[in-house]
mmCIF file of N, CA and C and ligand atoms in Angstrom:
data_model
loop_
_atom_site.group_PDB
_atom_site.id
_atom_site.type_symbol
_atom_site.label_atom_id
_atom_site.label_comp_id
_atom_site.label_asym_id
_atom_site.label_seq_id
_atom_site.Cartn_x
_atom_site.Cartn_y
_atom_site.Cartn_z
ATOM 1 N N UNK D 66 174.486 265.956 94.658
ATOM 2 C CA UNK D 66 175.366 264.968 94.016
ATOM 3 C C UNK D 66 175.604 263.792 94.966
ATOM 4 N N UNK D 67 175.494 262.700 94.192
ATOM 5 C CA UNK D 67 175.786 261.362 95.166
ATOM 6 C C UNK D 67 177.247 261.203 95.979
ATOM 7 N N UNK D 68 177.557 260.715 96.912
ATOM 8 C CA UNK D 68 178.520 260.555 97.821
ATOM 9 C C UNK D 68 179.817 260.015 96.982
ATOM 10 N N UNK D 69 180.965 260.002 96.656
ATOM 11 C CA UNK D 69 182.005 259.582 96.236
ATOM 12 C C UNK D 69 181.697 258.071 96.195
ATOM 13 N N UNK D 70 181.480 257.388 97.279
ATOM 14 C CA UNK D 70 181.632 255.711 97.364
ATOM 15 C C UNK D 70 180.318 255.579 96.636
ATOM 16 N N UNK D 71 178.629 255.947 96.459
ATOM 17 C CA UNK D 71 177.656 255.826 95.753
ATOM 18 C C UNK D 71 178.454 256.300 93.963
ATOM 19 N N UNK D 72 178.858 257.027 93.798
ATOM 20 C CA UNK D 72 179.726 257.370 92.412
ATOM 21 C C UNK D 72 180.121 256.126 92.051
ATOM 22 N N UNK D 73 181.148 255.680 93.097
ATOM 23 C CA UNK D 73 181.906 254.068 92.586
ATOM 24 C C UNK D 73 181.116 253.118 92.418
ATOM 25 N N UNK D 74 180.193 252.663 93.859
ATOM 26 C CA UNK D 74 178.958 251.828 92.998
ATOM 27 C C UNK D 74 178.462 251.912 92.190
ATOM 28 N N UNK D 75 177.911 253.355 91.758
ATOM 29 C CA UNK D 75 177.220 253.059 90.050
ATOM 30 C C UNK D 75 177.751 253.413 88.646
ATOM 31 N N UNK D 76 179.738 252.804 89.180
ATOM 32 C CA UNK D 76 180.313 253.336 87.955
ATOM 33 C C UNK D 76 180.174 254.570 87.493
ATOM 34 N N UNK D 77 180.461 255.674 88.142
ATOM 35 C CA UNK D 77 180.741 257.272 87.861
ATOM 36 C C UNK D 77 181.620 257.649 87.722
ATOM 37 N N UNK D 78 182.352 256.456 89.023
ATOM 38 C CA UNK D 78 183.694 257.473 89.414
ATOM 39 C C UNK D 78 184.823 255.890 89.526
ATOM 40 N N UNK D 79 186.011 255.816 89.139
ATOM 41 C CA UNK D 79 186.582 255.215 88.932
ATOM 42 C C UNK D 79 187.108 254.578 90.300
ATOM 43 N N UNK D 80 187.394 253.049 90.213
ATOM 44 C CA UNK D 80 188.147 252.307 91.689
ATOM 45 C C UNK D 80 188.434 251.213 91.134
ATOM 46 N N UNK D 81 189.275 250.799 92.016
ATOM 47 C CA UNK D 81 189.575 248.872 91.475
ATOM 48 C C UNK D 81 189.145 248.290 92.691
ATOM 49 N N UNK D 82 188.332 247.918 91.975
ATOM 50 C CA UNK D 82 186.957 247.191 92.331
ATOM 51 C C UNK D 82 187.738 245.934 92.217
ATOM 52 N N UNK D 83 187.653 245.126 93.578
ATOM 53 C CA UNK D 83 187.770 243.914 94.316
ATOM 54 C C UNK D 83 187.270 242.406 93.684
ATOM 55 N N UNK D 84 185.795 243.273 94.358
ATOM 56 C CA UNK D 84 184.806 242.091 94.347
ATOM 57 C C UNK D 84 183.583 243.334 94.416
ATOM 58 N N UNK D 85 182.357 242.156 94.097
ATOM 59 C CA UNK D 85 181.497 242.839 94.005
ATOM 60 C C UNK D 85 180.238 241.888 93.840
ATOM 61 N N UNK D 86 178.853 241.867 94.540
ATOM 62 C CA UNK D 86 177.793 241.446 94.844
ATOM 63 C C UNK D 86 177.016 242.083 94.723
ATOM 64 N N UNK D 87 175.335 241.380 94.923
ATOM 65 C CA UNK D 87 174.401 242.407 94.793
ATOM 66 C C UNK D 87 174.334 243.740 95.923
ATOM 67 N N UNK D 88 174.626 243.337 96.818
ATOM 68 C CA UNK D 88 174.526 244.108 98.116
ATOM 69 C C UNK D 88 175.751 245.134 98.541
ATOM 70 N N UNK D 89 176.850 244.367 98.015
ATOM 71 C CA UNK D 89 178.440 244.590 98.596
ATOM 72 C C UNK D 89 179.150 244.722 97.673
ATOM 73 N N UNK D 90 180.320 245.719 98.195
ATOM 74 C CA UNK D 90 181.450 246.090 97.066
ATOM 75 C C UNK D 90 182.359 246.523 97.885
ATOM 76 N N UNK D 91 183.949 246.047 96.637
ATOM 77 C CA UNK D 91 184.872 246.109 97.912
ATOM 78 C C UNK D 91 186.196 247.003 97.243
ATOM 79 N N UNK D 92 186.543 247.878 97.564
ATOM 80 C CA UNK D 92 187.885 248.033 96.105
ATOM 81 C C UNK D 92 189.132 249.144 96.792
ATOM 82 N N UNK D 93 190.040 248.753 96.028
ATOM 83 C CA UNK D 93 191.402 249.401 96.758
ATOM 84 C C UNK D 93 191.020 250.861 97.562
ATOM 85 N N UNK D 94 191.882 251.261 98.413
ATOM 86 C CA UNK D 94 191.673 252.475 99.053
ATOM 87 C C UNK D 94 192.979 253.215 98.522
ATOM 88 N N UNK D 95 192.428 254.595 97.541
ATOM 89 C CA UNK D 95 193.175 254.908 96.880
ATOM 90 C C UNK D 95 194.469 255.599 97.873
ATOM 91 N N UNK D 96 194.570 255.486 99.044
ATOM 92 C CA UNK D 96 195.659 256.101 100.070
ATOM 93 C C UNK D 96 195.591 254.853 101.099
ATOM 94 N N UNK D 97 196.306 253.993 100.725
ATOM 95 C CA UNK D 97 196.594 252.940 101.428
ATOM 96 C C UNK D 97 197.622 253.104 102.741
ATOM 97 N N UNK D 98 197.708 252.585 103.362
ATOM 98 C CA UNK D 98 197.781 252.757 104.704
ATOM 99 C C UNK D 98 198.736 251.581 104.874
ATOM 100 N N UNK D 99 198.887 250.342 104.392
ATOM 101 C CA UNK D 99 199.345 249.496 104.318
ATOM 102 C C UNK D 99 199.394 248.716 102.878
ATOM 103 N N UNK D 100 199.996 247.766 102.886
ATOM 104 C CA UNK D 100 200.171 246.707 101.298
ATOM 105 C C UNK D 100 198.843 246.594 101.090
ATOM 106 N N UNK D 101 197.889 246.046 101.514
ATOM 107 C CA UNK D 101 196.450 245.432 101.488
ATOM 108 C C UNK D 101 196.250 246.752 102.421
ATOM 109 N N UNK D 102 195.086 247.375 101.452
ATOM 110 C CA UNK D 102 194.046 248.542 101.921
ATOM 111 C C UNK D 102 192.483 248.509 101.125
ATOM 112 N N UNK D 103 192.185 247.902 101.541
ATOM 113 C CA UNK D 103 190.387 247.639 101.032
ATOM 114 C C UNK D 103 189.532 247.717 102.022
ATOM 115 N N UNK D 104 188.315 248.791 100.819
ATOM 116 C CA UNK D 104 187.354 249.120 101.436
ATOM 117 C C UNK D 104 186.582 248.580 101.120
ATOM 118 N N UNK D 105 185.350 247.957 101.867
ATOM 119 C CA UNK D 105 184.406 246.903 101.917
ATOM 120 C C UNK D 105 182.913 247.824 101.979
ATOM 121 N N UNK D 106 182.046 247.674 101.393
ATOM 122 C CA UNK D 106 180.912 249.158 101.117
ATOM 123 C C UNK D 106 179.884 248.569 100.633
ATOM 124 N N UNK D 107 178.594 248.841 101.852
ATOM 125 C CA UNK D 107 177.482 248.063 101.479
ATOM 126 C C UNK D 107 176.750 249.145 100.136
ATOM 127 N N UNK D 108 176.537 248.693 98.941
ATOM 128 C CA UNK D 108 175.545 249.481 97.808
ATOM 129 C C UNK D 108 174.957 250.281 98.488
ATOM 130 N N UNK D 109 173.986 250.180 99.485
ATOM 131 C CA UNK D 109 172.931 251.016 99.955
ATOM 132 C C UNK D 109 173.528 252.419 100.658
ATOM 133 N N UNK D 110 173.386 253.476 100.290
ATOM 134 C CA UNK D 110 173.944 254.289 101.599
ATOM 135 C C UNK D 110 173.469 254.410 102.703
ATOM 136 N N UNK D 111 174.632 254.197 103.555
ATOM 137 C CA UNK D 111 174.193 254.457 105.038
ATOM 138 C C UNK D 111 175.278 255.360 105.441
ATOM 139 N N UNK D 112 175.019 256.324 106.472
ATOM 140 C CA UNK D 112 175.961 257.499 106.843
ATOM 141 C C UNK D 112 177.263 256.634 107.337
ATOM 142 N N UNK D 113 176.863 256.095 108.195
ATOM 143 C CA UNK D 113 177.581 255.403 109.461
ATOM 144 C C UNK D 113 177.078 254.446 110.310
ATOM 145 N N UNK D 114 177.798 253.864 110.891
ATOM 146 C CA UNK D 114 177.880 252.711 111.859
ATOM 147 C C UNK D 114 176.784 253.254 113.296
ATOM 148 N N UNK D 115 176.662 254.576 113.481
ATOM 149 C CA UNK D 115 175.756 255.128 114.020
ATOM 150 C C UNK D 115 174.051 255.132 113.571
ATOM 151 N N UNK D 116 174.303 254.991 111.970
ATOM 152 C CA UNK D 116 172.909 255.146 111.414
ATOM 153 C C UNK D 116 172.751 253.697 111.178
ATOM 154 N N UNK D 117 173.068 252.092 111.356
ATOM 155 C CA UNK D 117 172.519 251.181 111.356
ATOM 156 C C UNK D 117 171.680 250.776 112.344
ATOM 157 N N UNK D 118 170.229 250.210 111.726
ATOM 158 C CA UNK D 118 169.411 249.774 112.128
ATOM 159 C C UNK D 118 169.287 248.152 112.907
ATOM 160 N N UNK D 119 168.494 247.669 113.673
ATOM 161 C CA UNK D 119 168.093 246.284 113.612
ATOM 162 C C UNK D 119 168.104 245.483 112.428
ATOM 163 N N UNK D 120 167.489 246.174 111.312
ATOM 164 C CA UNK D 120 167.074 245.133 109.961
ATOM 165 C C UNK D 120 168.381 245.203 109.277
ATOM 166 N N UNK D 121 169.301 246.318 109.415
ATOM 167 C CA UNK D 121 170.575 246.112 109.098
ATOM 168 C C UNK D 121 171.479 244.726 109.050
ATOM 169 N N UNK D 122 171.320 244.286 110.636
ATOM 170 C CA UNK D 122 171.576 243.271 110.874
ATOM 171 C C UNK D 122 172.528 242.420 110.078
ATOM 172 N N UNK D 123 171.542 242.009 108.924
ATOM 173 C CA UNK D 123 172.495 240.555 108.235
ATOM 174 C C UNK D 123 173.546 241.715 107.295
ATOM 175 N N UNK D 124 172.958 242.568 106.563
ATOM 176 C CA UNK D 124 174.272 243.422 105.995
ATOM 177 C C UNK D 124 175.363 244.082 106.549
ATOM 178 N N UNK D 125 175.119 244.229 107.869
ATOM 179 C CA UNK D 125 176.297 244.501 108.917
ATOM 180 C C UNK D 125 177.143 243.352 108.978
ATOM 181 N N UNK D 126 176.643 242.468 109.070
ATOM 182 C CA UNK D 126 177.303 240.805 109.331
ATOM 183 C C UNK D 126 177.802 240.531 107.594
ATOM 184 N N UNK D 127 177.459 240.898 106.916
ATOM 185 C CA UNK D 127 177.971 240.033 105.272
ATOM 186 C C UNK D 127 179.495 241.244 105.463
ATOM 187 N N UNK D 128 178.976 242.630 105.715
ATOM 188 C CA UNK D 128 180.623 243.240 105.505
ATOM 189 C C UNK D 128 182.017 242.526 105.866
ATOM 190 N N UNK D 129 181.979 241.936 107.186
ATOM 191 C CA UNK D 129 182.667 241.562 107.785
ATOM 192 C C UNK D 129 182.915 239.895 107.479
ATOM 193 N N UNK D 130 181.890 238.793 107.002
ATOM 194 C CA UNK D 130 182.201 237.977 106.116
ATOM 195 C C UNK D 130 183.088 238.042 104.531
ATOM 196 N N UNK D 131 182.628 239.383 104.243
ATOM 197 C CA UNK D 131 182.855 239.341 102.655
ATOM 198 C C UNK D 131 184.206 240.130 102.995
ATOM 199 N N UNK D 132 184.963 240.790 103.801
ATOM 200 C CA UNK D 132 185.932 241.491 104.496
ATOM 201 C C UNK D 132 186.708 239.848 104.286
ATOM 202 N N UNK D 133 186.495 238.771 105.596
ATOM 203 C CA UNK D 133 186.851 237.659 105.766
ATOM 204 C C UNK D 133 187.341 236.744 103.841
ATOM 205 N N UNK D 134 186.830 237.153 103.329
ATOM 206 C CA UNK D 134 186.820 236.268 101.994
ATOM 207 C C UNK D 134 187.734 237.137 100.925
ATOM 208 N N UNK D 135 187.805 238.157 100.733
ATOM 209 C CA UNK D 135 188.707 239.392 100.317
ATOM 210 C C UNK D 135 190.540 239.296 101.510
ATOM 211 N N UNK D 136 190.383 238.838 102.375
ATOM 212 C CA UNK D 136 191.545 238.698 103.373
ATOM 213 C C UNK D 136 192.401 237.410 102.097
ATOM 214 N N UNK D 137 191.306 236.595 102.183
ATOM 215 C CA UNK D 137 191.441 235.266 101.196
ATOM 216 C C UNK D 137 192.139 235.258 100.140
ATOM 217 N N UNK D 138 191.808 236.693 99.405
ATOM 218 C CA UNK D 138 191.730 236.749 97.957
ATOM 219 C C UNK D 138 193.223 237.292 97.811
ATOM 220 N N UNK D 139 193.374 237.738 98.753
ATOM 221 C CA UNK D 139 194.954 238.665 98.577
ATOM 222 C C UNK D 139 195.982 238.032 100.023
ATOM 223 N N UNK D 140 195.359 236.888 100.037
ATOM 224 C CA UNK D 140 196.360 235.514 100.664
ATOM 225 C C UNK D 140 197.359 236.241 101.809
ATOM 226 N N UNK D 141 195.923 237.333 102.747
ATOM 227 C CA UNK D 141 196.740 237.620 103.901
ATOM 228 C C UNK D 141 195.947 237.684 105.551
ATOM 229 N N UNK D 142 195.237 236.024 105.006
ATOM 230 C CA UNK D 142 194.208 235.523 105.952
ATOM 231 C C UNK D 142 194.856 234.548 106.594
ATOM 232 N N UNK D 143 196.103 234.293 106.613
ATOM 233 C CA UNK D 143 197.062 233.255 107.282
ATOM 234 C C UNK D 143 197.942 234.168 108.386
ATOM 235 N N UNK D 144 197.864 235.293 107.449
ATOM 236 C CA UNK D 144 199.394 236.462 108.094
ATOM 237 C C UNK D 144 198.194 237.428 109.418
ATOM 238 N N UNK D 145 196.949 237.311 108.984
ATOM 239 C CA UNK D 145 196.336 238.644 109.872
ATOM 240 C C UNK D 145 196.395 239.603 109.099
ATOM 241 N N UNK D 146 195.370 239.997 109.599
ATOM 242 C CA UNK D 146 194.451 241.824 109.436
ATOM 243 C C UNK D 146 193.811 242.545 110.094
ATOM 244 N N UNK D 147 193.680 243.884 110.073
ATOM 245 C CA UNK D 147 192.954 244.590 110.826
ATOM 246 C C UNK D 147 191.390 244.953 110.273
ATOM 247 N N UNK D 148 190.705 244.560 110.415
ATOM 248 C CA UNK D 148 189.447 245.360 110.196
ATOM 249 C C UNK D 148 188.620 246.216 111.422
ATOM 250 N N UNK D 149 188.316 247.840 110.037
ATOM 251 C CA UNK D 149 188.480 249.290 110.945
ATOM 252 C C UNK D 149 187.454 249.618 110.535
ATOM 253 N N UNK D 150 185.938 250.149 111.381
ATOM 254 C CA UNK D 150 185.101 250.874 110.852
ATOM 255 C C UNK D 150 185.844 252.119 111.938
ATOM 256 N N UNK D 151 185.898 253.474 110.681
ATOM 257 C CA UNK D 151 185.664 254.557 111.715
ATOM 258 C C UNK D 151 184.460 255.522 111.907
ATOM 259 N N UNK D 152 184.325 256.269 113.044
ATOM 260 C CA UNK D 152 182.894 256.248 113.019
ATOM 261 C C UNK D 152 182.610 257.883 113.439
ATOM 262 N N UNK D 153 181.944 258.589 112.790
ATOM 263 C CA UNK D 153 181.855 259.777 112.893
ATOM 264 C C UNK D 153 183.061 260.564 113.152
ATOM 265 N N UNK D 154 183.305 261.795 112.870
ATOM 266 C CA UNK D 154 184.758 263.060 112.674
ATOM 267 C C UNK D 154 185.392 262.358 113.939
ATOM 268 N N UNK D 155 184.918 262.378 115.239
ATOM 269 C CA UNK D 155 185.789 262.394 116.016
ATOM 270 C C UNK D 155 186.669 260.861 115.819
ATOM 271 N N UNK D 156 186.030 259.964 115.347
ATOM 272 C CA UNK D 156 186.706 259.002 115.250
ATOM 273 C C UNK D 156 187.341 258.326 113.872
ATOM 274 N N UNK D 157 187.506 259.325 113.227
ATOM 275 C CA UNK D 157 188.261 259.342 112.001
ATOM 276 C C UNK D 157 187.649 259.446 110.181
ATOM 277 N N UNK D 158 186.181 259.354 110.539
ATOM 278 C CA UNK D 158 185.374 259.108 109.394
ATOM 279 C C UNK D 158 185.340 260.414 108.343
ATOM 280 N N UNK D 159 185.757 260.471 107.449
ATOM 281 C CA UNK D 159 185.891 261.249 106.505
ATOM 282 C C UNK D 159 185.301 261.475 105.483
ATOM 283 N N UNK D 160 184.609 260.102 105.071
ATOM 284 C CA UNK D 160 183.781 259.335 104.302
ATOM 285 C C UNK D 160 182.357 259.222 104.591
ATOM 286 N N UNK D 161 181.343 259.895 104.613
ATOM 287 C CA UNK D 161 180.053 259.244 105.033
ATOM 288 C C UNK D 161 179.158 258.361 104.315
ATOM 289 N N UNK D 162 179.957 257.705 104.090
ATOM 290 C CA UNK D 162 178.929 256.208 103.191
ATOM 291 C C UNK D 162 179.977 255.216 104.089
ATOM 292 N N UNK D 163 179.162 254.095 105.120
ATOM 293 C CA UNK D 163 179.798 253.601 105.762
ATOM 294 C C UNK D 163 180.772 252.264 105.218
ATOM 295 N N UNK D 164 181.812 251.639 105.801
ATOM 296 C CA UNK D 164 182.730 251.031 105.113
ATOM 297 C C UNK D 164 183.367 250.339 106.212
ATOM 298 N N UNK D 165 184.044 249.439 105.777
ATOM 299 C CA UNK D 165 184.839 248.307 106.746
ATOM 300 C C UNK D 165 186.328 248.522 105.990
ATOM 301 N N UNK D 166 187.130 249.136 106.845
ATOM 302 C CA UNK D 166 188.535 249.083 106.261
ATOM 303 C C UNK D 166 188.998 247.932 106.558
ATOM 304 N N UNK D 167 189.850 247.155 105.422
ATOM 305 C CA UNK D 167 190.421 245.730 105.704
ATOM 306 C C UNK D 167 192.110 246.140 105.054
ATOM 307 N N UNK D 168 192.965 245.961 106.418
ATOM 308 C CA UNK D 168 194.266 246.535 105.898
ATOM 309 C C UNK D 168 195.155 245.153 106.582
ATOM 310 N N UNK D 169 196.126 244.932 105.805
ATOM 311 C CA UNK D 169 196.948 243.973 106.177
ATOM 312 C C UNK D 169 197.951 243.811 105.039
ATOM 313 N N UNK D 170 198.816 242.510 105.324
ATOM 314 C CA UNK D 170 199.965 242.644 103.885
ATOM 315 C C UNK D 170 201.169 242.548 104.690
ATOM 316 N N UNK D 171 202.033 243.351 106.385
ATOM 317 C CA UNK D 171 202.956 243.825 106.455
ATOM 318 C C UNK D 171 203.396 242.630 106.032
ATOM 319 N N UNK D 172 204.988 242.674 106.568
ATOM 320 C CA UNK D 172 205.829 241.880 106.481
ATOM 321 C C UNK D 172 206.279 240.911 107.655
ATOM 322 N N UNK D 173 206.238 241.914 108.636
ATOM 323 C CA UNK D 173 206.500 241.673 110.034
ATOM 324 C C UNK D 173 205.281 242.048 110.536
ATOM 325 N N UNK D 174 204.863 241.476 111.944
ATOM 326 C CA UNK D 174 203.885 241.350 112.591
ATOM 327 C C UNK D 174 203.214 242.465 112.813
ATOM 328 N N UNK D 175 201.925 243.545 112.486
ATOM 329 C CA UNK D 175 201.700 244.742 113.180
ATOM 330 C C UNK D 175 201.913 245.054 114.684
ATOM 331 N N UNK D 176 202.554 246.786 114.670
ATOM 332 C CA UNK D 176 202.802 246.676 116.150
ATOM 333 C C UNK D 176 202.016 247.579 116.265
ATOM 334 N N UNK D 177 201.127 247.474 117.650
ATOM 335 C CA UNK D 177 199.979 247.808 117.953
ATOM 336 C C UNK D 177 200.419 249.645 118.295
ATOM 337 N N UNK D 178 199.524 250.691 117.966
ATOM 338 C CA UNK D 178 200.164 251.957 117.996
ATOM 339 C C UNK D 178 198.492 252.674 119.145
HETATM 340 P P1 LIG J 318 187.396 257.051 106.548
HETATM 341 O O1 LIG J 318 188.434 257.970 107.138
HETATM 342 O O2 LIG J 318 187.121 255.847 107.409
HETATM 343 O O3 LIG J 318 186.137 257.803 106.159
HETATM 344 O O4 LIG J 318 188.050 256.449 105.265
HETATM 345 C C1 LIG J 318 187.814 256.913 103.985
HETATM 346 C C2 LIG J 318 188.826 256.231 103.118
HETATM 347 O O5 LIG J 318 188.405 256.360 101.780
HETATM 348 C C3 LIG J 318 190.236 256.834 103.198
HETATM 349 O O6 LIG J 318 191.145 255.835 103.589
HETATM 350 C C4 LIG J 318 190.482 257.346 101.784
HETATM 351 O O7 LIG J 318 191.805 257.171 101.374
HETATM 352 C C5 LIG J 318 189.526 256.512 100.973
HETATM 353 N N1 LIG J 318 189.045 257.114 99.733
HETATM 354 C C6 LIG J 318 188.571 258.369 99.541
HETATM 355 N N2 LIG J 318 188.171 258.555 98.284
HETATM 356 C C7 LIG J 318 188.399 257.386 97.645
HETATM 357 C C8 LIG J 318 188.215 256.936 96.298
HETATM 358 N N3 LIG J 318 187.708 257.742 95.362
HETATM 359 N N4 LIG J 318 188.563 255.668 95.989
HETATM 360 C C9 LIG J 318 189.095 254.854 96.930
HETATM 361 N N5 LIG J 318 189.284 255.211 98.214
HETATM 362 C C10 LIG J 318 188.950 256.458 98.564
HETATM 363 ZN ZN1 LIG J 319 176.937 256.930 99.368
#
């Protein structure tokens, strides 16, 4: 069976879906962490940030643009954000279809933990 985040790309499995491109898709994180919790998810599966390649390259770079433009969309690219890849168990990855967490929104300034 396909990965939960491959489900959401091909409309299986339900999300609120952001935005969305040929390559890229971006949509609420159903356990938000903060006001603004979006996950940013290249179509293609890739395990992890461990399994990108060289030719990866420009789709490694659009996450983090299209991350940048989604900050935009929910008008908290003035206030700041965090963007989080985590990367294999030990470092928090739960998920193996890789992803750019984009969390922001507080009210007051994040304090660094
Ligand atoms: P990570 O720990 O980096 O692998 O993050 C996985 C994230 O995916 C977590 O923040 C989960 O809350 C989120 N998540 C898991 N399943 C879904 C889903 N079906 N729709 C939206 N977000 C999800
Ligand atoms: Zn997948």
């Amino acid at each position: 069976m396909a990965c939960i985040f491959c489900q959401i790309i091909n409309k299986e499995a339900p999300a609120e879906i952001v935005y969305e491109d040929e390559k890229i898709i971006a949509f609420k994180d159903i356990h938000p962490v903060a006001p603004v919790h979006i996950l940013v998810v290249p179509k293609r599966h890739i395990d992890s940030v461990e399994d990108l390649k060289e030719k990866d390259r420009e789709l490694a770079g659009r996450l983090i643009l299209v991350a940048k433009e989604v900050a935009q969309q929910f008008s908290i690219n003035k206030s700041g954000y965090k963007l989080v890849f985590n990367v294999g168990r030990g470092g928090g990855q739960i998920i193996d279809h890789i992803h750019l967490h984009l969390i922001g929104g507080w009210k007051k300034n994040a304090i660094r933990s």
